[in-house]
Structures are given as structure tokens and as C-alpha cells.
PDB file of C-alpha atoms in Angstrom:
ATOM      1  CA  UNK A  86       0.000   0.000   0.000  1.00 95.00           C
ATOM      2  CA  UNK A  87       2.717   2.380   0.694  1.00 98.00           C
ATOM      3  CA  UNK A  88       4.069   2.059  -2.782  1.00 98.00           C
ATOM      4  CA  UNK A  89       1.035   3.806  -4.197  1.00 98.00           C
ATOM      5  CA  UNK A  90       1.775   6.586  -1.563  1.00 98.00           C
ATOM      6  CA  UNK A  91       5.232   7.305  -2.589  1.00 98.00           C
ATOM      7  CA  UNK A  92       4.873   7.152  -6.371  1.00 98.00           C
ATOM      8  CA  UNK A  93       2.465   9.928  -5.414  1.00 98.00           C
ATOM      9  CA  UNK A  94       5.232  11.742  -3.458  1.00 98.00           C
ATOM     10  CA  UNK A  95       7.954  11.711  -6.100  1.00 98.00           C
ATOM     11  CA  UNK A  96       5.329  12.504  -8.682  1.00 98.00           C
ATOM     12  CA  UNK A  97       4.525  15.592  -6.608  1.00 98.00           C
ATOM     13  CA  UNK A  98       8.556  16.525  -6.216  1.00 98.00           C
ATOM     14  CA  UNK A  99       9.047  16.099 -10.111  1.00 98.00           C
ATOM     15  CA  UNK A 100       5.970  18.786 -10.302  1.00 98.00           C
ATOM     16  CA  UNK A 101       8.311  20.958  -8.167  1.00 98.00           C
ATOM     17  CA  UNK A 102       6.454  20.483  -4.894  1.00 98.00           C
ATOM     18  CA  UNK A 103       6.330  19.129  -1.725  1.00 98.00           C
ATOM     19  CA  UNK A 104       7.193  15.044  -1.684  1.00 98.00           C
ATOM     20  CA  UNK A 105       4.252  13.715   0.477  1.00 98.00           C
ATOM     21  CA  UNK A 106       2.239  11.574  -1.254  1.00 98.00           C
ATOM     22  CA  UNK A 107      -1.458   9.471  -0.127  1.00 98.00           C
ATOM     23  CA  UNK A 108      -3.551   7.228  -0.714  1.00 98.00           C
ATOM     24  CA  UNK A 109      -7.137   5.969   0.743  1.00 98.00           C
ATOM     25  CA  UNK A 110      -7.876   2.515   0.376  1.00 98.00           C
ATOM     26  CA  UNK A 111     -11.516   0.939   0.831  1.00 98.00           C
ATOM     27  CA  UNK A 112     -12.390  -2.468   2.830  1.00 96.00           C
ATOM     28  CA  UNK A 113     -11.637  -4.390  -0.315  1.00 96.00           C
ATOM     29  CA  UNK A 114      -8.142  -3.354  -0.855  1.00 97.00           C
ATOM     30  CA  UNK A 115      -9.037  -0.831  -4.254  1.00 98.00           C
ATOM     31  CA  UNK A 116      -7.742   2.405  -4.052  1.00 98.00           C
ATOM     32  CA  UNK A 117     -10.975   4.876  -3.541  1.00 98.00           C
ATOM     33  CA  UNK A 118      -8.717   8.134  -4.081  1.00 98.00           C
ATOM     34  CA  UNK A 119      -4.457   9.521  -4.095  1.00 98.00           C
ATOM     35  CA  UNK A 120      -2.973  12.249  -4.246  1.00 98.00           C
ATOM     36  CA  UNK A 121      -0.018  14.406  -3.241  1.00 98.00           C
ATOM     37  CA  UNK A 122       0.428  17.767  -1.564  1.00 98.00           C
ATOM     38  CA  UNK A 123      -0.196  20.521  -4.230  1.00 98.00           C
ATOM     39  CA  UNK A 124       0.843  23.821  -2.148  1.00 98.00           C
ATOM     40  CA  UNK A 125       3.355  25.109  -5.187  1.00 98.00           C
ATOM     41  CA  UNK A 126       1.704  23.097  -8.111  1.00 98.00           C
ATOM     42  CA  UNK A 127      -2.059  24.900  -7.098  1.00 98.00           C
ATOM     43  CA  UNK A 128      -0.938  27.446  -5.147  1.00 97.00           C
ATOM     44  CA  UNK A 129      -3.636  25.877  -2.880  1.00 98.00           C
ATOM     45  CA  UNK A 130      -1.972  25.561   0.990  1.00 98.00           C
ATOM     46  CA  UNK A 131      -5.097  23.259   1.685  1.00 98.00           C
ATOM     47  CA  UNK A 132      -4.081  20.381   0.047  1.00 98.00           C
ATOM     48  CA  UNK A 133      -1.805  18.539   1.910  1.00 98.00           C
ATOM     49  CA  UNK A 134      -1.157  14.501   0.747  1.00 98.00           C
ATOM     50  CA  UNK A 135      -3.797  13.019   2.549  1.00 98.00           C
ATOM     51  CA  UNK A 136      -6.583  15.549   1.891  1.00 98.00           C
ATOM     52  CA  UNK A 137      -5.560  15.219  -1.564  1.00 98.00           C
ATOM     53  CA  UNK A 138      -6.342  11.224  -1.750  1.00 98.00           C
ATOM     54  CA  UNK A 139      -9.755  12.088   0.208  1.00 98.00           C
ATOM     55  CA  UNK A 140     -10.437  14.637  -1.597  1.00 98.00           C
ATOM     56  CA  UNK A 141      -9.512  12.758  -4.542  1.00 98.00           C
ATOM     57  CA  UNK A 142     -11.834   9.741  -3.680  1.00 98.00           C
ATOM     58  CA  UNK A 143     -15.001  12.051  -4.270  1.00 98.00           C
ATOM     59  CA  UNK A 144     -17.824  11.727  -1.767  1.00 98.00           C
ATOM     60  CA  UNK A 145     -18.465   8.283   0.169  1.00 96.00           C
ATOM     61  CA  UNK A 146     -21.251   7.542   2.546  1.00 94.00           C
ATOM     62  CA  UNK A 147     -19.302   5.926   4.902  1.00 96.00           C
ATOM     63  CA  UNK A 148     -15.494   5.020   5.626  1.00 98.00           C
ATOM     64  CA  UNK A 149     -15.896   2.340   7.451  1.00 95.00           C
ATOM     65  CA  UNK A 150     -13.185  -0.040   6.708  1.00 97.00           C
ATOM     66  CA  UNK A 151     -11.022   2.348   5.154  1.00 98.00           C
ATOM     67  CA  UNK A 152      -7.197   2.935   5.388  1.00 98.00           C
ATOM     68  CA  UNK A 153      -5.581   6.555   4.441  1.00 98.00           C
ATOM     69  CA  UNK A 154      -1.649   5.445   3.571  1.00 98.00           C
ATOM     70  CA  UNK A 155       0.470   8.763   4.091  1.00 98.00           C
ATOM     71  CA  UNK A 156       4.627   8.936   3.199  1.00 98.00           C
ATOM     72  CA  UNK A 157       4.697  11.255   6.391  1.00 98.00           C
ATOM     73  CA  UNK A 158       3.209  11.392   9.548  1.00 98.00           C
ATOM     74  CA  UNK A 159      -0.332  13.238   9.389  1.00 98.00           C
ATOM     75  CA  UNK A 160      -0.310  17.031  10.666  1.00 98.00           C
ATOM     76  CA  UNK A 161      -3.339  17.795  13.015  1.00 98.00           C
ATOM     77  CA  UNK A 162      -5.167  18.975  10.196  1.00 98.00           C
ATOM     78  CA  UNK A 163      -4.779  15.442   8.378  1.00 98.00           C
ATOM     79  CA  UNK A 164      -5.241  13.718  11.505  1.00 98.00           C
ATOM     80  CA  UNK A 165      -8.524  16.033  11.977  1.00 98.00           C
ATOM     81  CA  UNK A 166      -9.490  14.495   9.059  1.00 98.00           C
ATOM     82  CA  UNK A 167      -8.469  11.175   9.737  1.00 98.00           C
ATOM     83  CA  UNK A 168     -10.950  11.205  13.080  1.00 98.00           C
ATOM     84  CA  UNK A 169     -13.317  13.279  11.657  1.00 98.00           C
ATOM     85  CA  UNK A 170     -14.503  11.174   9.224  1.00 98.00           C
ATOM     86  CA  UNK A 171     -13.995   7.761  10.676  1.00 98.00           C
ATOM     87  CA  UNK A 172     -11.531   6.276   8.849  1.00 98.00           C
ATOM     88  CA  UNK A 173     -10.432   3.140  10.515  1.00 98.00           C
ATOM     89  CA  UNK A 174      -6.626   2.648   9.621  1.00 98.00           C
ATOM     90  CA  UNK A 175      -3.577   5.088   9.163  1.00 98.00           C
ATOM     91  CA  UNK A 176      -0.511   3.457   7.300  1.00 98.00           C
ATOM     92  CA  UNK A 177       2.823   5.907   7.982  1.00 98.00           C
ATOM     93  CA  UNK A 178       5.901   6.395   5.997  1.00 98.00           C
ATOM     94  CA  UNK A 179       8.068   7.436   8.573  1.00 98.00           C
ATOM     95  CA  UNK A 180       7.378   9.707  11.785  1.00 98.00           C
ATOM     96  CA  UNK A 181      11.383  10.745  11.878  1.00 98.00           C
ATOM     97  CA  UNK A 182      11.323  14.244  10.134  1.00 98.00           C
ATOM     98  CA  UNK A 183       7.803  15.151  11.490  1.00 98.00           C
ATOM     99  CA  UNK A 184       5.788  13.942  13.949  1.00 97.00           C
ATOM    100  CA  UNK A 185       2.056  14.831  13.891  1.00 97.00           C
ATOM    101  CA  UNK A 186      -0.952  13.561  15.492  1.00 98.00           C
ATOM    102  CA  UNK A 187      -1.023   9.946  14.808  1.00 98.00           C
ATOM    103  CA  UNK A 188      -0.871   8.562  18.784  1.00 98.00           C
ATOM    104  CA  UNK A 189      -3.878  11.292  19.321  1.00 98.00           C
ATOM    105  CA  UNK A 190      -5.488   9.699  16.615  1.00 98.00           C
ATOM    106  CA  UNK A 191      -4.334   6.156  18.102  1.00 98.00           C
ATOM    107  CA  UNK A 192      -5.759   7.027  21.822  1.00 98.00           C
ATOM    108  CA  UNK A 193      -9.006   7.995  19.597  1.00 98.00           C
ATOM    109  CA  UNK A 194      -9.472   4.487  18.268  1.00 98.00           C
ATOM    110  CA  UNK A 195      -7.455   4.458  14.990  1.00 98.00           C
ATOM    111  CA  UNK A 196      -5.347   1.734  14.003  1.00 98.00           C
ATOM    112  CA  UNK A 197      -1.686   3.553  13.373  1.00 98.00           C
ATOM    113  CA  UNK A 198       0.519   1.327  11.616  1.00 98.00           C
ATOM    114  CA  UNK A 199       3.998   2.860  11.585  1.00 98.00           C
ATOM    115  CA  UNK A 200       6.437   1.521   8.962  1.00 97.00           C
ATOM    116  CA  UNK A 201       9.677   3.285   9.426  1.00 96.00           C
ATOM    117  CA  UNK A 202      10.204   3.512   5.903  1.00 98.00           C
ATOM    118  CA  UNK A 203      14.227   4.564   5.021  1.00 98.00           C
ATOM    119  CA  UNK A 204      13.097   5.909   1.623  1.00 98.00           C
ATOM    120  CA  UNK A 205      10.301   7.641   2.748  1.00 98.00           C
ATOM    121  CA  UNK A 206      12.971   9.488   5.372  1.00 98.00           C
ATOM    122  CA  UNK A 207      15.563   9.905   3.210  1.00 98.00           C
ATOM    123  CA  UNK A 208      13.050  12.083   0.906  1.00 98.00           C
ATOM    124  CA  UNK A 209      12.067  13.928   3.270  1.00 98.00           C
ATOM    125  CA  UNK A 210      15.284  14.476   4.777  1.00 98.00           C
ATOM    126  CA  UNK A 211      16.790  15.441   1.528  1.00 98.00           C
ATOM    127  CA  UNK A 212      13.645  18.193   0.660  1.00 98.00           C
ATOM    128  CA  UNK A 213      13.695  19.614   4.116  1.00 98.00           C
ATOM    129  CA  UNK A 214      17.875  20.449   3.341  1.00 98.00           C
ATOM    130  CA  UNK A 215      16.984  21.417   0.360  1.00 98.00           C
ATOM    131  CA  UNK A 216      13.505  23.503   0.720  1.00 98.00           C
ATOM    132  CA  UNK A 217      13.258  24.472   4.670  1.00 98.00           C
ATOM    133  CA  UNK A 218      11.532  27.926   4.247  1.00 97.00           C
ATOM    134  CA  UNK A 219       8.630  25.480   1.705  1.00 98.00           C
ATOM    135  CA  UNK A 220       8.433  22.927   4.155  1.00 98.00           C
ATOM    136  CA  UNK A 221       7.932  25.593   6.850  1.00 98.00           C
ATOM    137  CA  UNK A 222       5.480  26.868   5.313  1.00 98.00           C
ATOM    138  CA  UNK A 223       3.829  24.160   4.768  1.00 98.00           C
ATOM    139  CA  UNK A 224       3.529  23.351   8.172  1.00 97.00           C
ATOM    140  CA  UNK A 225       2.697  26.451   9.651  1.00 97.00           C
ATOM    141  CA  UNK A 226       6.181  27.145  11.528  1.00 96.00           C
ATOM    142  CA  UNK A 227       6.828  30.928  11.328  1.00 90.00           C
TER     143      UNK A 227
ATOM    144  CA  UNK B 157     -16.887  39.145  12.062  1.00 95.00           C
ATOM    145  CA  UNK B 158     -19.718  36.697  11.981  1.00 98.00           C
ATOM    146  CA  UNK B 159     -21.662  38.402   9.219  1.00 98.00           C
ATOM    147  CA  UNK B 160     -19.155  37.278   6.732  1.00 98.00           C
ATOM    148  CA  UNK B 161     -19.451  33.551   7.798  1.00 98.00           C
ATOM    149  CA  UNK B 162     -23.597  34.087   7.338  1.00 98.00           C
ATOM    150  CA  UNK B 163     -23.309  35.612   4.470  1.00 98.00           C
ATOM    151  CA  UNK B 164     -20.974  32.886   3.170  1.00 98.00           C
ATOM    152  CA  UNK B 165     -23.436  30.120   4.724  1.00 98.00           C
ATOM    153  CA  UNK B 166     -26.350  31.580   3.526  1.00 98.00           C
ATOM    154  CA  UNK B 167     -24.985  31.508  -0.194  1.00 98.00           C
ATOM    155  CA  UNK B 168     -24.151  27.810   0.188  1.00 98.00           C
ATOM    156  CA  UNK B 169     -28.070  27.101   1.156  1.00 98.00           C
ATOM    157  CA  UNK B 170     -28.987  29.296  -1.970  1.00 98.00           C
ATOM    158  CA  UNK B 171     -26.570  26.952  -4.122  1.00 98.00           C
ATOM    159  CA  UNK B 172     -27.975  24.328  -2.949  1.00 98.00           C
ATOM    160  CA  UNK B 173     -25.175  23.123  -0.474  1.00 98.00           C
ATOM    161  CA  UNK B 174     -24.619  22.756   3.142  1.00 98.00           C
ATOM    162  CA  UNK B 175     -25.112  25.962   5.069  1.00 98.00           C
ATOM    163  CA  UNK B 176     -21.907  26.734   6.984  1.00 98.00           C
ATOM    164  CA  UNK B 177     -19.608  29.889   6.252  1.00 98.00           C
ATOM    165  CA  UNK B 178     -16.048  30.774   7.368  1.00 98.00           C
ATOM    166  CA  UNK B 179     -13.819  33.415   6.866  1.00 98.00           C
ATOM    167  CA  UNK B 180     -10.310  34.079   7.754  1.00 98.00           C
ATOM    168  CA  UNK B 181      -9.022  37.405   9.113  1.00 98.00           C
ATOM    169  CA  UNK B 182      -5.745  39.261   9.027  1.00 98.00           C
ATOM    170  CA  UNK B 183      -4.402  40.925  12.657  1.00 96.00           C
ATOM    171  CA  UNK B 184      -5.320  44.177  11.228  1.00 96.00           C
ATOM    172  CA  UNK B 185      -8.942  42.513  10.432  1.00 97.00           C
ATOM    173  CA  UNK B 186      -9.200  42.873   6.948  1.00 98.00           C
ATOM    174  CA  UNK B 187     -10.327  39.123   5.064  1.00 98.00           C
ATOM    175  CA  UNK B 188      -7.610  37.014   3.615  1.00 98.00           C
ATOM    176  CA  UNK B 189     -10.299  34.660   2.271  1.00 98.00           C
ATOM    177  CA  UNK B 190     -13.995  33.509   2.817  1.00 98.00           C
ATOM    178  CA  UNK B 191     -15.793  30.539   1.764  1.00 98.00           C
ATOM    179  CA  UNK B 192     -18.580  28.309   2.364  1.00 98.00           C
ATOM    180  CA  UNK B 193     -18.967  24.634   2.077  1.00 98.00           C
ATOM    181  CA  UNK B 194     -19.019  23.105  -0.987  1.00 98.00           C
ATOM    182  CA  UNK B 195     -19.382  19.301  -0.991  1.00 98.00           C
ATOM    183  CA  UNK B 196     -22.911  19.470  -3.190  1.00 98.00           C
ATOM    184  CA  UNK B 197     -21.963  21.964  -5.298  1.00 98.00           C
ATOM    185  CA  UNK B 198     -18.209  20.703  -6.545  1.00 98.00           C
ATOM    186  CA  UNK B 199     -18.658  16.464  -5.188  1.00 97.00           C
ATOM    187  CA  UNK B 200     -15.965  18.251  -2.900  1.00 98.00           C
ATOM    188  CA  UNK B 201     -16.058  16.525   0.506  1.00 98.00           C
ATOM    189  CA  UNK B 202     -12.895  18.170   1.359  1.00 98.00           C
ATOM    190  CA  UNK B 203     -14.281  21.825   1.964  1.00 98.00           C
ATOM    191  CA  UNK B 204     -15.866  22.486   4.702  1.00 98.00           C
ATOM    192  CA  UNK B 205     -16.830  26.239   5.178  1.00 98.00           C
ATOM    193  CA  UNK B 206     -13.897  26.980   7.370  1.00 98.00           C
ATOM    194  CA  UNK B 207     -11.273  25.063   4.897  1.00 98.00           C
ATOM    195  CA  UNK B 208     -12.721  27.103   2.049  1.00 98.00           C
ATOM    196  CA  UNK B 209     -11.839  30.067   3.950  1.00 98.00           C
ATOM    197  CA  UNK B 210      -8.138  29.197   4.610  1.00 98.00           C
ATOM    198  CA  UNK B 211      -7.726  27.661   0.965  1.00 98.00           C
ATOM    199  CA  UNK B 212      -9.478  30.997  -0.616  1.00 98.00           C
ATOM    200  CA  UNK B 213      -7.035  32.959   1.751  1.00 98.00           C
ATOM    201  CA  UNK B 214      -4.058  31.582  -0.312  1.00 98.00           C
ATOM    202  CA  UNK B 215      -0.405  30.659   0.201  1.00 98.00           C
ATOM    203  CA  UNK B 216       0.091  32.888   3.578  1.00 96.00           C
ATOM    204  CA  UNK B 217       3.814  32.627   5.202  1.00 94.00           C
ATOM    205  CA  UNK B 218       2.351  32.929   8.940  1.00 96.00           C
ATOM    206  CA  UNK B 219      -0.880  33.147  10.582  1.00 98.00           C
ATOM    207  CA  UNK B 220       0.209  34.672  13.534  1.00 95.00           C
ATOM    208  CA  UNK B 221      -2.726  37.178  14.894  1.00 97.00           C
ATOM    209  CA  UNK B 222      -5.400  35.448  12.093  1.00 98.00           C
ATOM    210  CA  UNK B 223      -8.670  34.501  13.243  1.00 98.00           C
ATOM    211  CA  UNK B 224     -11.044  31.873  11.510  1.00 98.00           C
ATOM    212  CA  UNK B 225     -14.536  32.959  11.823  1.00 98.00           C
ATOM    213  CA  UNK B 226     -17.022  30.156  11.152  1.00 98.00           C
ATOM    214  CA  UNK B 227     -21.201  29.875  11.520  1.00 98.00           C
ATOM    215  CA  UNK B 228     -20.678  26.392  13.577  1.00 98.00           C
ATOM    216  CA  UNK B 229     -18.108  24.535  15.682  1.00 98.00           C
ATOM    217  CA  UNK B 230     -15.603  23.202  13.775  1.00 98.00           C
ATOM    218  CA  UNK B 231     -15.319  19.977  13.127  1.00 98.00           C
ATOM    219  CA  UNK B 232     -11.775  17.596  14.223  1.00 98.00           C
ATOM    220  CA  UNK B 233     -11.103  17.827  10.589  1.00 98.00           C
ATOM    221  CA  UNK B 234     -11.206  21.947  10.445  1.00 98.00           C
ATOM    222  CA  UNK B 235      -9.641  22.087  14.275  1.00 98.00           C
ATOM    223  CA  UNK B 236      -6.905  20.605  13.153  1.00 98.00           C
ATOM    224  CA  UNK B 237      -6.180  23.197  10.733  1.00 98.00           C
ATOM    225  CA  UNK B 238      -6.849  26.132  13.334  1.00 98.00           C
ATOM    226  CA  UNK B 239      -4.175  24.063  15.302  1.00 98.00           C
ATOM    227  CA  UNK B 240      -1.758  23.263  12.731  1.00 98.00           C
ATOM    228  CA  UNK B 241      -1.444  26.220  10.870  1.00 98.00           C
ATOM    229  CA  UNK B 242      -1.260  28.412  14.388  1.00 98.00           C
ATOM    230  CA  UNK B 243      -4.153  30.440  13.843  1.00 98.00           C
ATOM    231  CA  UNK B 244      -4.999  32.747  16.893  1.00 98.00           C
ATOM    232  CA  UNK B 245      -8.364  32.657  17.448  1.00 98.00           C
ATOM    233  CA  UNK B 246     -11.856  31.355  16.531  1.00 98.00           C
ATOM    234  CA  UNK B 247     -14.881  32.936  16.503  1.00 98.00           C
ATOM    235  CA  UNK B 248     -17.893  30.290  16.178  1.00 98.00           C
ATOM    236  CA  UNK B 249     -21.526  30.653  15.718  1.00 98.00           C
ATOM    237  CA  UNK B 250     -22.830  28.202  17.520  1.00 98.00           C
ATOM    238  CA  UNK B 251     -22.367  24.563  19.088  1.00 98.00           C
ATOM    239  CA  UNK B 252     -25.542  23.638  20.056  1.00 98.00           C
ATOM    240  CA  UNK B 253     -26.316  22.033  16.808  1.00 98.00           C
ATOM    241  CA  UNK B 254     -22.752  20.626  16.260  1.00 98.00           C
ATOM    242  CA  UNK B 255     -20.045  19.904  18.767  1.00 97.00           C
ATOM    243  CA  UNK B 256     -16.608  20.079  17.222  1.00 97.00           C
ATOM    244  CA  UNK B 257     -13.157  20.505  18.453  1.00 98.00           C
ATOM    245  CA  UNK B 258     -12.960  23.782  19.702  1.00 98.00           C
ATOM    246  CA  UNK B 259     -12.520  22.542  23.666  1.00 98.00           C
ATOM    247  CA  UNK B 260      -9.488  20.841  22.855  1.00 98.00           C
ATOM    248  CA  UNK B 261      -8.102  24.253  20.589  1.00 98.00           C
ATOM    249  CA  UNK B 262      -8.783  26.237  23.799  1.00 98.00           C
ATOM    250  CA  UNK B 263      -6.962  23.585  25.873  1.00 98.00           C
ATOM    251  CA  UNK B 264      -4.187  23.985  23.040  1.00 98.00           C
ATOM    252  CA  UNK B 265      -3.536  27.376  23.462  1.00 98.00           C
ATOM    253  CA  UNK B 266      -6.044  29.086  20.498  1.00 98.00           C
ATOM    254  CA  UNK B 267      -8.471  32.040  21.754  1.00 98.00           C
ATOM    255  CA  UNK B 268     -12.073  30.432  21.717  1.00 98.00           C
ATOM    256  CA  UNK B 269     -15.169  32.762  21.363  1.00 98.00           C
ATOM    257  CA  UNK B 270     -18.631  31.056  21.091  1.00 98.00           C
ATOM    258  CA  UNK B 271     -21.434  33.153  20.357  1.00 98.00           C
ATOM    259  CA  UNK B 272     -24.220  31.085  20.523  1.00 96.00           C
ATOM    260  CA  UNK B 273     -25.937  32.939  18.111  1.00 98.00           C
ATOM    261  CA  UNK B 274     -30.040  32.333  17.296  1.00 98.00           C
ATOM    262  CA  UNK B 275     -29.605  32.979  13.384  1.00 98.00           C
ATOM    263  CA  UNK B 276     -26.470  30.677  13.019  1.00 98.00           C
ATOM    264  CA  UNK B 277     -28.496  27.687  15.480  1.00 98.00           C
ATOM    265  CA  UNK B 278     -32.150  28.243  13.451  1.00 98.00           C
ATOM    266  CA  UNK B 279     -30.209  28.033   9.587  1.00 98.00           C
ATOM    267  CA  UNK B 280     -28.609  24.532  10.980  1.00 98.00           C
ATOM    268  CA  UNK B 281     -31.683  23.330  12.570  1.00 98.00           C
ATOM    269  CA  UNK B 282     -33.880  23.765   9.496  1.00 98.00           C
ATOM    270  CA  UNK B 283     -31.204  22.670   7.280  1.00 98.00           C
ATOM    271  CA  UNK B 284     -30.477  19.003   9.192  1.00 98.00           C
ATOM    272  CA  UNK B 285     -34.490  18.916   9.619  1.00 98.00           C
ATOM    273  CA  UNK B 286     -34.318  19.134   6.007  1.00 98.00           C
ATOM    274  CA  UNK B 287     -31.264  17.185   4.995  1.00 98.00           C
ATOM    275  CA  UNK B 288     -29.895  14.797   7.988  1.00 98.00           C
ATOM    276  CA  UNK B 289     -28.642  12.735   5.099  1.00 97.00           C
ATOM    277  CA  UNK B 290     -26.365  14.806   3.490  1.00 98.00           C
ATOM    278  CA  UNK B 291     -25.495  16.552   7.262  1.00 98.00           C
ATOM    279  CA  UNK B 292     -24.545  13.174   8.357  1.00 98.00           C
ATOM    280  CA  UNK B 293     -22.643  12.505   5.276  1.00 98.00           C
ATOM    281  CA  UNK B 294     -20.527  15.695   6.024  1.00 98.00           C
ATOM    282  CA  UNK B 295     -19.736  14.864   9.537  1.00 97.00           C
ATOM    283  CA  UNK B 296     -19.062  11.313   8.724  1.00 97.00           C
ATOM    284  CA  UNK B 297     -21.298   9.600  10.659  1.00 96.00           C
ATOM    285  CA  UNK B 298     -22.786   6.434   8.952  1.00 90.00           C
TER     286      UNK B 298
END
């Protein structure tokens, strides 16, 4: 599942932007929606990976069942989203180069799988060194 | 500050959509951006009035002194944004109708200000007396 995530990412860093990629999987294992954060490519700063994939999978009844695979750790407004709407399952990257809300969401009843991924640090690592006033931004750190 | 949520809400009814406005000011209170929900009208479950608002506001580099106005408690899914981008302050509508996250923003340091305002609880009442399917839908609830 995380492949689907970081061929999102990369795609997203070839565009020039920010390398976090996601995906939201239904019950059955199909991808419902990806996507990848588009703050340079739309100019849009509400469209981080995972709101992308949701975003991308159009409008569902119910997530029940589902599983939102993120390269990174989810901010608290991914995470909000994450709760909000009830998905089930969070798949993680990595958690080294940012760590968001995924034990809040854990405590709330979320499964948080947390793969540890060395590629999906090392791309990170390499775009923070690279782009830290983007990434900054894109977190909200002033 | 509120009138530009209602305004934004009330536009969203007249399109057809979910009736919840937000708007996001600058320290020196002029509007950065204002929006209103918009899951009917673009098969966009991804904007909620208040992430309208902050999308519509554009690429900003801080948010220090911003407040996000909105006609109803925000949801986990728009507190987490409030949280994660560092805005200020919220000013909400009401909560009677909805319960969001805005407890845990006060406990996280962001100014809460609920108004409990008639206008902002009598649009929401009609509009889930009218709708609870596409309300619950928006919310997530199956």
C-alpha cells in the first residue's frame, strides 16, 4: 500500500512540490482516491497529501473499513481528518522528520501502523535540506 | 466578524449546499479569504466552510494574529487546521447544533469565542431537519 503513496510523493517533487504523497484505500483493498500535496503546483496551501487522496476519492457515505496510507506522519489537520470522518486505519511512511498527530489519533481508536520507511525518510530528509523555508510553510512554523 | 461567515453560509443554502460559512481574518482585520462549504456543489467533501476560507485565503507565510470565523463549531477535521497552521483565534456561531473541536483548541492554546448565536443555530436546525442525510454525510457519521 505504501508504494502507491510514494509514487504519489515523487510525482509531486518532479511537479516541483512538496514530496508527500497518499492514498485511501476501501475495505476491499481498491484504491478509492491519491494524491499528493499541491501547495506550489495549485498554489492551494489546503491540500496537503492526505486531503488530496480524500479529496480525490469524491464523496463516500461511509469510511468504514477504510485505510488513508500517508509517506509522512499526518499534521493535526490530516489527523482532523483522519478522526473526523472515521476512517479506521492510518498506514505511515516514517514519523522521523515530522511527527504529527497519529498517537492522538491512536488514543481515539485508529489503528496507526507505523512503517519506518528509510526511503520515505531519506526524501524527506533530503527536501527539508533542500527547501526548509517550503516545508515551513507548509507546516505552519513561522 | 460573523456576518461574513452568514453571508458565506447563507450563499451555500442558496446553491444548494450545506449551510456553513467561514472566513479568515488578518491581525489588522481585513479578510484574507472567505468561503462556504461546498461538498454538493463541486462532489468536494474536502471543503468544509472553514477550509474554504483558509484555501481561498491563499499561500500565507504565517498566521500569527489570524482569526477563523465560522457559523458552527468546527469539526476535528477543520480544528486541526486552526491548530496546525497556528491560527490565533476562533470565533464560532454556535455549538448547540454541532459539537466540534474547539474545547481541545482552547486547551491547546487558540483564543475560543462562542457566540451562541439564534440565526447561526435556526439556519442549521432547518437545514439538518431538512437534509440529515447529506449533514450526516458531512460529519461522517454512517
Amino acid at each position: 500500500m505504501l508504494a502507491v503513496a510514494v509514487e504519489e510523493a515523487r510525482q509531486g517533487l518532479a511537479e516541483g512540490g512538496i514530496p508527500i504523497g497518499g492514498a485511501l484505500f476501501g475495505a476491499d483493498g481498491t484504491v478509492l482516491g491519491r494524491g499528493h500535496n499541491r501547495r506550489v503546483q495549485d498554489n492551494d496551501p489546503s491540500m496537503h497529501g492526505e486531503t488530496s487522496a480524500f479529496r480525490n476519492a469524491g464523496r463516500q457515505r461511509s469510511y468504514r473499513g477504510t485505510t488513508m496510507v500517508t509517506t509522512l506522519s499526518p499534521c493535526w489537520f490530516c489527523s482532523g481528518l483522519v478522526r473526523q470522518f472515521g476512517i479506521g486505519r492510518v498506514v505511515i511512511g516514517e514519523a522521523q522528520t515530522f511527527y504529527g498527530g497519529h498517537e492522538w489519533l491512536s488514543e481515539n481508536g485508529v489503528e496507526v501502523v507505523l512503517l519506518d520507511d528509510p526511503g520515505c525518510v531519506a526524501m524527506m530528509t533530503d527536501f527539508i535540506a533542500a527547501r526548509p523555508d517550503l516545508w515551513h510553510e507548509d507546516i505552519g512554523v513561522d
